[in-house]
Coordinates of N, CA and C in Angstrom, one line a residue:
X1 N 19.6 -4.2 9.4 CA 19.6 -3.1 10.3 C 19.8 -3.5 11.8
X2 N 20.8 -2.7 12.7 CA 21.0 -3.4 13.6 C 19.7 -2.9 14.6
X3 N 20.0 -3.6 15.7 CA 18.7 -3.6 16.8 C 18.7 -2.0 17.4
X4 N 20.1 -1.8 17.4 CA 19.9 0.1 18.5 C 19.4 0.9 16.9
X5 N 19.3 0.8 16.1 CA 19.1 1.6 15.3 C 17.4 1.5 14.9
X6 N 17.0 0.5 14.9 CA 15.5 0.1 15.0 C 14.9 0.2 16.3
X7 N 15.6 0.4 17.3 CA 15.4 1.0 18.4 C 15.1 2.4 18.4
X8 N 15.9 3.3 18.0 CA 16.2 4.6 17.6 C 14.6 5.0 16.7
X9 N 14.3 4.1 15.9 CA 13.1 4.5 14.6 C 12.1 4.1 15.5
X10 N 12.0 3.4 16.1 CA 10.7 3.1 17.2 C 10.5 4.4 17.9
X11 N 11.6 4.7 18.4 CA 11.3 5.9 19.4 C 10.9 7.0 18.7
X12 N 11.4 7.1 17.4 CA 11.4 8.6 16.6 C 10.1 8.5 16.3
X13 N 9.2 7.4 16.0 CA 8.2 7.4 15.4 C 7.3 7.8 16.2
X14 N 7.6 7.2 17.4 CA 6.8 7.9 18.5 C 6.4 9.5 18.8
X15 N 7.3 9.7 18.1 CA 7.4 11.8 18.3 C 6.8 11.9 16.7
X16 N 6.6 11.1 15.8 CA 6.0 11.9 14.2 C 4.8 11.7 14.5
X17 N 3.9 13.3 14.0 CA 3.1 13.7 14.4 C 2.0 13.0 12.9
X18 N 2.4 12.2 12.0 CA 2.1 11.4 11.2 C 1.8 10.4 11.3
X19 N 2.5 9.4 12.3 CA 2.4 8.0 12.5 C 1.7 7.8 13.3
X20 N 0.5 6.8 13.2 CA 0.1 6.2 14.3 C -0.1 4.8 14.5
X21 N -0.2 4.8 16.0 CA 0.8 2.7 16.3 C -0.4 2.3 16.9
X22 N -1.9 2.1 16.2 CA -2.7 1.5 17.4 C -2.5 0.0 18.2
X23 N -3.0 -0.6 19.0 CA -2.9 -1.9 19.1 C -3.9 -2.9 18.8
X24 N -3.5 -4.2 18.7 CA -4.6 -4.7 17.4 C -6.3 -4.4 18.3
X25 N -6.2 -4.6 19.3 CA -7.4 -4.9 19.8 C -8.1 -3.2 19.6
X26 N -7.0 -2.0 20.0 CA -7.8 -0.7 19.3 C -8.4 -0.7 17.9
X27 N -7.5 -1.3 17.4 CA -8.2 -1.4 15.7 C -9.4 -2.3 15.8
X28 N -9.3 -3.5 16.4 CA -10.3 -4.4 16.4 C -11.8 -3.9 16.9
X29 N -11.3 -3.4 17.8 CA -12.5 -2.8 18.7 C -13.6 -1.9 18.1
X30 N -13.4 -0.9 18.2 CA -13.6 0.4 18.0 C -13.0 1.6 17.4
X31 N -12.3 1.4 16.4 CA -11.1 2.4 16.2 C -11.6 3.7 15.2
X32 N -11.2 4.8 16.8 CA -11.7 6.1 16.4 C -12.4 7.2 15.3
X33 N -11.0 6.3 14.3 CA -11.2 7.3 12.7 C -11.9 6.4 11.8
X34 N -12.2 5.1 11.8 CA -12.9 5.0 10.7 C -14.5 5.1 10.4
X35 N -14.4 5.7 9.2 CA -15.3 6.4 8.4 C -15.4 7.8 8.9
X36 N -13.8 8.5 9.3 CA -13.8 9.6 10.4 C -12.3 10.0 9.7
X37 N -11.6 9.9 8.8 CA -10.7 10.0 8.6 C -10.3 11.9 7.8
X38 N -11.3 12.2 7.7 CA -11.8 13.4 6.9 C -11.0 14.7 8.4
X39 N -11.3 13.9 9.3 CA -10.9 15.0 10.8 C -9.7 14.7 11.1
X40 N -9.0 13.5 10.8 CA -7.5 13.5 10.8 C -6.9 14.4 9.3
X41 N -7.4 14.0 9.0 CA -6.5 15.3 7.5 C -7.0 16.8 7.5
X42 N -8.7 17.0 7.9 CA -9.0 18.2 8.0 C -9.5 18.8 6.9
X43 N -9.7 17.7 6.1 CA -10.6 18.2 4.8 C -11.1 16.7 3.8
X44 N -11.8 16.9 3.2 CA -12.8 16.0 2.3 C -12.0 15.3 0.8
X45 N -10.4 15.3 0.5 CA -10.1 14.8 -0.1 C -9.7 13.0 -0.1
X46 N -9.7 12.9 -1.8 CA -10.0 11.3 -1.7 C -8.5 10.7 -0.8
X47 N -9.0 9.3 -0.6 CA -8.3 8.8 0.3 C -7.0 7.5 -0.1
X48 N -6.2 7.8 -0.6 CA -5.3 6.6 -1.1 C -4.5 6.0 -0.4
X49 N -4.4 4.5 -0.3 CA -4.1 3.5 1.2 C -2.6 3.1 -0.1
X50 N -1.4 2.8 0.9 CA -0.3 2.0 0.1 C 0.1 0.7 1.1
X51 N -0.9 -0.3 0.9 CA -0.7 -1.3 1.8 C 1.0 -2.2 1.4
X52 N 1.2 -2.6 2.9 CA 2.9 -2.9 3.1 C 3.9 -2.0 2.4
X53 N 3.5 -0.8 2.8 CA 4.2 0.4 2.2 C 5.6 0.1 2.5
X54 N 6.2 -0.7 3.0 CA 7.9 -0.9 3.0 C 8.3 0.6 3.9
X55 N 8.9 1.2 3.1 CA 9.7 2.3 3.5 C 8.9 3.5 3.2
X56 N 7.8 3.4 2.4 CA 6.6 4.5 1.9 C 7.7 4.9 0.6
X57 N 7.8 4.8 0.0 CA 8.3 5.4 -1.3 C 6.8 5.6 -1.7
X58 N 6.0 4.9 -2.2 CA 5.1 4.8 -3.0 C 3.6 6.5 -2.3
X59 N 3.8 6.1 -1.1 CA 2.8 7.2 -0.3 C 3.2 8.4 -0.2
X60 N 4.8 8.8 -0.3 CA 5.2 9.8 0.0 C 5.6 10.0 -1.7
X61 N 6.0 9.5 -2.8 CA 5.7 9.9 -4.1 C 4.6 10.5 -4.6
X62 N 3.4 9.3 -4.4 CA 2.5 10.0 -5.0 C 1.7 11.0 -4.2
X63 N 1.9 11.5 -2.6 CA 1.8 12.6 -2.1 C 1.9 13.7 -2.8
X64 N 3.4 13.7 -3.3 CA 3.7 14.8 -3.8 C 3.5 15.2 -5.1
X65 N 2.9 14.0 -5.4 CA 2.1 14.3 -7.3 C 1.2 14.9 -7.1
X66 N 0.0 13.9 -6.0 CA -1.2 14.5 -5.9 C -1.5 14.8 -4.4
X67 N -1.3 16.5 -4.7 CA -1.2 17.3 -3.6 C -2.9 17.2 -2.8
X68 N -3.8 16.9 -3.8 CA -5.2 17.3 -3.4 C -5.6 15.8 -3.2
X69 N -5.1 14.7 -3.2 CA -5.3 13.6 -2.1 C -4.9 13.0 -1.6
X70 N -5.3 12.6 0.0 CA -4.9 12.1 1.2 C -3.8 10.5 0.9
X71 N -2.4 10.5 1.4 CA -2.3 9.0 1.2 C -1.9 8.3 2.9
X72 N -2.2 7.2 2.9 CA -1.8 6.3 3.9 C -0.8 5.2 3.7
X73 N 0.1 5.2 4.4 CA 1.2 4.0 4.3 C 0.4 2.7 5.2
X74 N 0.3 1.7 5.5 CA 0.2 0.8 6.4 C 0.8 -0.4 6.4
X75 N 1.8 -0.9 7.3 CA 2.7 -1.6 7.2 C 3.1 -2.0 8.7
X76 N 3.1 -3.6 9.2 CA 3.1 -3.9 10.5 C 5.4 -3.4 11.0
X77 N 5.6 -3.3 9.9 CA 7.8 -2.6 10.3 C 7.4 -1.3 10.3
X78 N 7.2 -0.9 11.4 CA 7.8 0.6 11.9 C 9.0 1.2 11.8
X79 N 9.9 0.4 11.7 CA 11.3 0.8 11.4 C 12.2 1.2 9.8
X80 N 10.7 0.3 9.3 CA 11.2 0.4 7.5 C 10.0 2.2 7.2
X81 N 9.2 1.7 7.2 CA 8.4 3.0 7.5 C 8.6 4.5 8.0
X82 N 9.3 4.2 8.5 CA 10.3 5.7 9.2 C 10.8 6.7 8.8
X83 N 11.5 6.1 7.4 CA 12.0 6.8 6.2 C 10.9 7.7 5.9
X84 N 10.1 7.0 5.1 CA 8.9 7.7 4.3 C 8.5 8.7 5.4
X85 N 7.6 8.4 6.9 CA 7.0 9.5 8.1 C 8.4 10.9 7.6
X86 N 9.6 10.2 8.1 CA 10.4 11.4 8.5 C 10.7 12.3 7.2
X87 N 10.8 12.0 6.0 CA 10.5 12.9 4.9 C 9.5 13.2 4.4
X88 N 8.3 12.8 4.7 CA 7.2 13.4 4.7 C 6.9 14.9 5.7
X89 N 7.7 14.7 6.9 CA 7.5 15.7 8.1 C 8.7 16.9 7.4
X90 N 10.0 15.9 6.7 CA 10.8 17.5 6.8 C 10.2 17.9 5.6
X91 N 9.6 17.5 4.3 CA 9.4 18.4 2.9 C 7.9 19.0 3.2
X92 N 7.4 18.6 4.4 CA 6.2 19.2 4.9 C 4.9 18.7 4.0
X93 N 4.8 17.4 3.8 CA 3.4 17.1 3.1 C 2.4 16.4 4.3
X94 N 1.2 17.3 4.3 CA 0.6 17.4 5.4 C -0.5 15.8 5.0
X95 N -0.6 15.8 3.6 CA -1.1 14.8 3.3 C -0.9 12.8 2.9
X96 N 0.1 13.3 4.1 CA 0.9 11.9 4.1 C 0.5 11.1 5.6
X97 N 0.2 9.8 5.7 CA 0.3 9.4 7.2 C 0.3 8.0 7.1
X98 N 1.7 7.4 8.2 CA 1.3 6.2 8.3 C 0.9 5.4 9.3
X99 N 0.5 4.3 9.5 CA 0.0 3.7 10.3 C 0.6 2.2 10.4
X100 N 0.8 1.9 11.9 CA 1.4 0.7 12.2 C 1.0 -0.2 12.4
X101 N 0.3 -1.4 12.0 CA -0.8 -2.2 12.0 C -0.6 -3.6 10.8
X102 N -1.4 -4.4 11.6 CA -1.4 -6.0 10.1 C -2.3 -5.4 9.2
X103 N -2.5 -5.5 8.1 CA -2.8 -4.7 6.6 C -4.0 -5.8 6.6
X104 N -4.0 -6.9 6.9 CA -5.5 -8.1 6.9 C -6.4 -7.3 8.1
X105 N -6.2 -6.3 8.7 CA -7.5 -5.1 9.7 C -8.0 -4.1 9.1
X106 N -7.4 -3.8 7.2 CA -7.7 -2.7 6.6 C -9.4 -2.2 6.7
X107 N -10.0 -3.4 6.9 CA -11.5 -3.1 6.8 C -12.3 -3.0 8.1
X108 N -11.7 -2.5 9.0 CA -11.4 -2.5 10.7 C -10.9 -0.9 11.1
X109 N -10.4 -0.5 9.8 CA -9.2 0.9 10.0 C -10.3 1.7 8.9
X110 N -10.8 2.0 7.9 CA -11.5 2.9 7.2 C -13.2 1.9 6.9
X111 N -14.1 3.1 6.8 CA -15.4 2.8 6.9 C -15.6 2.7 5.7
X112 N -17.0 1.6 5.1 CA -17.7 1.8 4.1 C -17.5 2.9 3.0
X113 N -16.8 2.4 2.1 CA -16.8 3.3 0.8 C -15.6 4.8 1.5
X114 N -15.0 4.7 2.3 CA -14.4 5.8 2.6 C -12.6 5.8 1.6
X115 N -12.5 5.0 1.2 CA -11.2 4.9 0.2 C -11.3 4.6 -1.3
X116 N -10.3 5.6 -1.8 CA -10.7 5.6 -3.6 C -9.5 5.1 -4.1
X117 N -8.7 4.8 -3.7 CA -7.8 3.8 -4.5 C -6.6 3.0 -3.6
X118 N -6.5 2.0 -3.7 CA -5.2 1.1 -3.1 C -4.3 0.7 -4.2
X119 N -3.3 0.9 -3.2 CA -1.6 0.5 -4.2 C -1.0 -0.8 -3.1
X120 N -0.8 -1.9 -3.9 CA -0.1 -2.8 -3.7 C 1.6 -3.1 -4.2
X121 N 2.7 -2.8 -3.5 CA 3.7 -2.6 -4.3 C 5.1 -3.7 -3.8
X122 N 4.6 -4.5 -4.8 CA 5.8 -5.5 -4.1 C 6.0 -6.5 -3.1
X123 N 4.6 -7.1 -2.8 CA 4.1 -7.9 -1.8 C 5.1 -9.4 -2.0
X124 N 5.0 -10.1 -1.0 CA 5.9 -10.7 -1.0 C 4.7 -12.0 -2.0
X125 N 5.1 -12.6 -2.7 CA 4.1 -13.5 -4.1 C 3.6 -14.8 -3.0
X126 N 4.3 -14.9 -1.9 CA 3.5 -16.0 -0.8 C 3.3 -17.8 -2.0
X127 N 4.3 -18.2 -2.9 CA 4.0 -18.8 -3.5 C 3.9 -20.5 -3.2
X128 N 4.3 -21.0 -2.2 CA 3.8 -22.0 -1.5 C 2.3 -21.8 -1.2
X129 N 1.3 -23.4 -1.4 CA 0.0 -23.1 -1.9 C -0.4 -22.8 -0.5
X130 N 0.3 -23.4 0.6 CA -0.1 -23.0 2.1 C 0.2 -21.9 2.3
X131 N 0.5 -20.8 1.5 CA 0.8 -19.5 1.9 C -0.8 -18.8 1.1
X132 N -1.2 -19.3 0.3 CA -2.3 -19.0 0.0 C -2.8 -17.6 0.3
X133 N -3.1 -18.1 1.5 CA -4.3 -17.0 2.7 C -3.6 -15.8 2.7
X134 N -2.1 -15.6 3.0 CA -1.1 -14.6 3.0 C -1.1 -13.9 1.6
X135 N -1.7 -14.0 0.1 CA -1.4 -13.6 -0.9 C -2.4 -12.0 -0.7
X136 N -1.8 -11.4 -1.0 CA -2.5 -9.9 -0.9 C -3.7 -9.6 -2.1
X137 N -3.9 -10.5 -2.7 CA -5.0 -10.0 -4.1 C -5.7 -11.0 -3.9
X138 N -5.6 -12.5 -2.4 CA -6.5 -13.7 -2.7 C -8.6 -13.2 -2.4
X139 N -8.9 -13.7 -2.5 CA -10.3 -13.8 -2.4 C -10.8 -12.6 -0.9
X140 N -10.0 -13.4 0.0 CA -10.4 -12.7 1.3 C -9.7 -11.4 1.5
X141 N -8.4 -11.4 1.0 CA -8.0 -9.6 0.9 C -9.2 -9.1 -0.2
X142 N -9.5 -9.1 -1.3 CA -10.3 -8.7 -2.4 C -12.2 -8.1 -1.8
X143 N -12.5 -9.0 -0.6 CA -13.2 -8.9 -0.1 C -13.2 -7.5 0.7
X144 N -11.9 -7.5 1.4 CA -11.8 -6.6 2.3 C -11.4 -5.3 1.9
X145 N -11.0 -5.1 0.6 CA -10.6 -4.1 -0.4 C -12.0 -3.9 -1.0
X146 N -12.8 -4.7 -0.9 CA -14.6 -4.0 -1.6 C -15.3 -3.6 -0.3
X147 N -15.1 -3.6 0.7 CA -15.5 -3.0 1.7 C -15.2 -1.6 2.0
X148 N -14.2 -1.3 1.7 CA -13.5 0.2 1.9 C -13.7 1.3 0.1
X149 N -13.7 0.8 -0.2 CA -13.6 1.1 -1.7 C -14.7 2.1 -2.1
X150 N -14.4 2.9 -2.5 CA -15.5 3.5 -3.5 C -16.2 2.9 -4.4
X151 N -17.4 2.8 -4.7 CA -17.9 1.9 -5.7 C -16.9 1.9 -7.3
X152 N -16.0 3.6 -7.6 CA -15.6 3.2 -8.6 C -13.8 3.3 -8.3
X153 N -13.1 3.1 -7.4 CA -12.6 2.9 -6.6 C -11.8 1.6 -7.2
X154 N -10.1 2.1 -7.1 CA -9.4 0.6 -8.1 C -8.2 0.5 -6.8
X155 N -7.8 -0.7 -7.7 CA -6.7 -1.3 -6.7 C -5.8 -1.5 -7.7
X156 N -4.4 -1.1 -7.7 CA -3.0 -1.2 -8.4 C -2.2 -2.3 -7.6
X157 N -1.6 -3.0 -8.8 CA -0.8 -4.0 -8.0 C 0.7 -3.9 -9.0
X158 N 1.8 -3.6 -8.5 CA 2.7 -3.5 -9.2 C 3.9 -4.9 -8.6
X159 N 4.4 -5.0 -9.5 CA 5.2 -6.6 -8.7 C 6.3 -7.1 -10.1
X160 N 7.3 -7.4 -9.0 CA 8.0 -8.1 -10.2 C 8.1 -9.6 -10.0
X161 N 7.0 -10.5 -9.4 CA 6.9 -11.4 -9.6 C 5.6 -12.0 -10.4
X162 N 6.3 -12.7 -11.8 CA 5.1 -12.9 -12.6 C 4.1 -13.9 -12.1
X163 N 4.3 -14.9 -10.7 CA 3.8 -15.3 -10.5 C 2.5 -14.8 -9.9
X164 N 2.9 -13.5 -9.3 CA 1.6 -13.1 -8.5 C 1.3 -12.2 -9.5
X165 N 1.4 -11.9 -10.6 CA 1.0 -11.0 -11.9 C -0.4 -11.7 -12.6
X166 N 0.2 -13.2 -12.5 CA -0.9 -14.2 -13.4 C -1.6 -14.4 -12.3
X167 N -1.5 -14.7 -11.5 CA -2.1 -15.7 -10.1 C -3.4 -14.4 -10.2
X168 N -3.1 -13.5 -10.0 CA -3.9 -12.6 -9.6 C -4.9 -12.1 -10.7
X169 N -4.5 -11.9 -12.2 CA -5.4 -11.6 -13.0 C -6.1 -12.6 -13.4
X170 N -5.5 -14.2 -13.6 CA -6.4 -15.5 -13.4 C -7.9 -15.5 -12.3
X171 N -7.7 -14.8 -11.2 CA -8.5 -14.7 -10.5 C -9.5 -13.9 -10.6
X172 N -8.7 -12.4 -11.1 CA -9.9 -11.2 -11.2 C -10.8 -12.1 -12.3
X173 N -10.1 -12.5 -13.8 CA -11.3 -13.0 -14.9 C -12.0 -13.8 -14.3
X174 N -11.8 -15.1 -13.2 CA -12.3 -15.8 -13.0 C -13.6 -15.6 -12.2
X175 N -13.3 -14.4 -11.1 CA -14.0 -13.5 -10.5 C -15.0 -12.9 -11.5
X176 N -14.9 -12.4 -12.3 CA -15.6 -11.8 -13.2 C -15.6 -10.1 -12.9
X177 N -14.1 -10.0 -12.3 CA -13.7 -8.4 -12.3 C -13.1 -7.7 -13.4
X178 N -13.2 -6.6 -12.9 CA -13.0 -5.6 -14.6 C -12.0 -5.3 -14.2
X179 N -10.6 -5.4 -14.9 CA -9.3 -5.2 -15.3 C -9.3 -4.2 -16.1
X180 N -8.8 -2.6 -15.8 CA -8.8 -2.0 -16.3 C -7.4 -1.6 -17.1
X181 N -6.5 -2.3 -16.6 CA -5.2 -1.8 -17.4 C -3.7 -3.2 -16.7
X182 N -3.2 -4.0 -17.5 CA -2.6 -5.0 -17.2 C -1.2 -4.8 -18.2
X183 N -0.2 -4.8 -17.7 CA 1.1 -4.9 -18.5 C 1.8 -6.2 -17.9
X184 N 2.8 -6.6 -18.7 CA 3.9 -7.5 -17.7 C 5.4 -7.4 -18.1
X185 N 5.3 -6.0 -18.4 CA 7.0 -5.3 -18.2 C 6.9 -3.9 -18.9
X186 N 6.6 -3.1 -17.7 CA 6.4 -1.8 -17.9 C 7.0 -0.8 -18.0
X187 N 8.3 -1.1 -18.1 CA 9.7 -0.3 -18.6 C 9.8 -0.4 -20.0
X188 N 9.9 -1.9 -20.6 CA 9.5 -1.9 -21.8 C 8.4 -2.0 -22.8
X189 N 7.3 -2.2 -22.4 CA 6.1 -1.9 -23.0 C 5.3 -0.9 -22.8
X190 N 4.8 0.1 -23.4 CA 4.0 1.7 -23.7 C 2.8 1.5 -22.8
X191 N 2.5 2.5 -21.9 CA 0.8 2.8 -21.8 C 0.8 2.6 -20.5
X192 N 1.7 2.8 -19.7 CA 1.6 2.6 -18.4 C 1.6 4.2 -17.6
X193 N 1.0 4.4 -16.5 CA 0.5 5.6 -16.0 C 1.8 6.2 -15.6
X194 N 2.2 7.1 -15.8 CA 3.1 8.1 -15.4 C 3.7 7.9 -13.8
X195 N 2.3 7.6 -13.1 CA 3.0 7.2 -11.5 C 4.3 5.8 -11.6
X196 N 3.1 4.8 -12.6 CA 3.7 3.5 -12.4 C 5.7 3.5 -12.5
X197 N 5.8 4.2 -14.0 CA 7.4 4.7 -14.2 C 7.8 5.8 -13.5
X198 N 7.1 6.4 -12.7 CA 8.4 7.9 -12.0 C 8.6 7.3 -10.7
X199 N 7.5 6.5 -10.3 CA 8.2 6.3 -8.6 C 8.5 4.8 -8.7
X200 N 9.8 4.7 -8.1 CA 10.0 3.3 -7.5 C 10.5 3.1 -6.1
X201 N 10.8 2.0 -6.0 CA 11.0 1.5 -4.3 C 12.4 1.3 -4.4
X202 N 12.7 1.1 -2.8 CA 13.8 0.5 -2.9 C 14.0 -0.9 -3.8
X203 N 13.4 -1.9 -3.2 CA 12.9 -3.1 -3.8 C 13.2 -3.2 -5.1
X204 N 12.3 -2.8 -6.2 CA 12.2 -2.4 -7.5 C 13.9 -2.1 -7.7
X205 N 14.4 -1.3 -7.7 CA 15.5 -0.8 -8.1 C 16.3 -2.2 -8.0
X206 N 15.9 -2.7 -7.2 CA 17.6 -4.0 -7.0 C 16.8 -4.7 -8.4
X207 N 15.3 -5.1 -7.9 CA 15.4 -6.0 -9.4 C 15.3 -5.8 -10.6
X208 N 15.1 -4.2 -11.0 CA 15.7 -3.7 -12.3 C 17.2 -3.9 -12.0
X209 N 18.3 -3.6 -11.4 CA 19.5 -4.2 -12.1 C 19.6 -5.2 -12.0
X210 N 19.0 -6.4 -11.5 CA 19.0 -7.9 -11.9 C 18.1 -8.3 -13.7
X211 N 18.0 -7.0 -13.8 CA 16.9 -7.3 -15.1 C 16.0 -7.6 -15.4
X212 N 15.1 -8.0 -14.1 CA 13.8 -8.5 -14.1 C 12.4 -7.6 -14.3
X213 N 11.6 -8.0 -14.9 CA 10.6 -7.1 -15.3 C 9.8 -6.8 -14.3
X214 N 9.0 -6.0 -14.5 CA 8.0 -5.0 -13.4 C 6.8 -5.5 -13.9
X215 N 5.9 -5.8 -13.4 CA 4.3 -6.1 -13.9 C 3.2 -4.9 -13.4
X216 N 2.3 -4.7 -13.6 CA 1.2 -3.8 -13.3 C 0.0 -4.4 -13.6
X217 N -0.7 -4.2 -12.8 CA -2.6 -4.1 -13.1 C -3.3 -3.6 -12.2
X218 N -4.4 -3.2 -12.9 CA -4.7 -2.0 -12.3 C -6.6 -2.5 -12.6
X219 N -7.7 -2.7 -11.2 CA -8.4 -3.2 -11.6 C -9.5 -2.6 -10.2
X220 N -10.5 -3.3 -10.3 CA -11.6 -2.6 -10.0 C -12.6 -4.1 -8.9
X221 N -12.8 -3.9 -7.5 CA -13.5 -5.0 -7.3 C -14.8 -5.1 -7.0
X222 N -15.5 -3.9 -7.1 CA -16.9 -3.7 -7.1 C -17.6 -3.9 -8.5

């Protein structure tokens, strides 16, 4: 993407009445809506976060499945994100919003028990062991996902690297967390949730035509 065109998405975003860009130290600080997020949407429905939403496929999908709860994109590219705000604003789903922020402040951005489910979709597998800390399901994200969580409150992780498929359910067992539903190619194997096969990403699509399998698990850290 060239630079005037990410230029262009910067600015536009600035006028979507969906996006918002705090700065880290607002998040850090004091930040207005959490455990307050009920007054930005304007009603009491549950709260679904799609951390490193990419381009929001995943927030602006399942928006439109589930009309009766709230989703959130959060993702530090404003420019890839733009997509998702701007079709969310023209099909009119009021229950869509995203936010511009490092996704390691999630527990800084919503209060105690104020979120009922997180989607993880395609995180980058961080597989050098010094990337560790960067893995989105390690110990310290897991931590910060039981902070916001509803006690019965799950976290979905879809990926088509088997590395972070195993890496991660090795840890929930080891954890002694309840894995409620685990596949590792969900195109071709049965029993996977209706969301997991109707919405995909950009992403997804290139490595279904490389042929690579899709993984899922779907688990619980309280």
């Amino acid at each position: 993407m060239g630079s005037k065109n990410k230029l262009k998405r910067f600015q536009e975003n600035e006028t979507f009445s969906n996006v918002i860009q705090p700065t880290r130290d607002e998040v850090v600080g004091r930040f207005p809506l959490k455990g307050k997020w009920n007054t930005h949407f304007k009603n009491d429905n549950p709260i679904v976060l799609e951390l490193g939403c990419g381009k929001g496929e995943y927030t602006v999908g399942l928006a439109k499945k589930f009309p009766n709860k709230n989703f959130i994109g959060i993702d530090i590219k404003g420019a890839r994100f733009w997509k998702g705000a701007k079709e969310a604003i023209e099909e009119d789903l009021p229950n869509v919003c995203f936010i511009r922020t490092q996704i390691e402040l999630v527990d800084h951005l919503f209060g105690k028990e104020e979120v009922s489910e997180i989607w993880i979709t395609f995180p980058d597998p961080q597989i050098k062991y010094k990337r560790t800390k960067h893995r989105m399901t390690n110990t310290a994200f897991l931590e910060r996902y039981k902070q916001v969580l509803k006690p019965e409150g799950t976290v979905n992780l879809k990926t088509d690297s088997e590395f972070m498929h195993g890496y991660t359910l090795g840890l929930l067992h080891g954890l002694g967390l309840e894995v409620l539903y685990a596949n590792h190619d969900v195109y071709k194997n049965e029993g996977s949730p209706k969301e997991v096969l109707e919405i995909q990403t950009f992403y997804e699509n290139q490595y279904l035509e490389k042929g690579k399998p899709i993984t899922f698990i779907r688990f619980k850290v309280n």
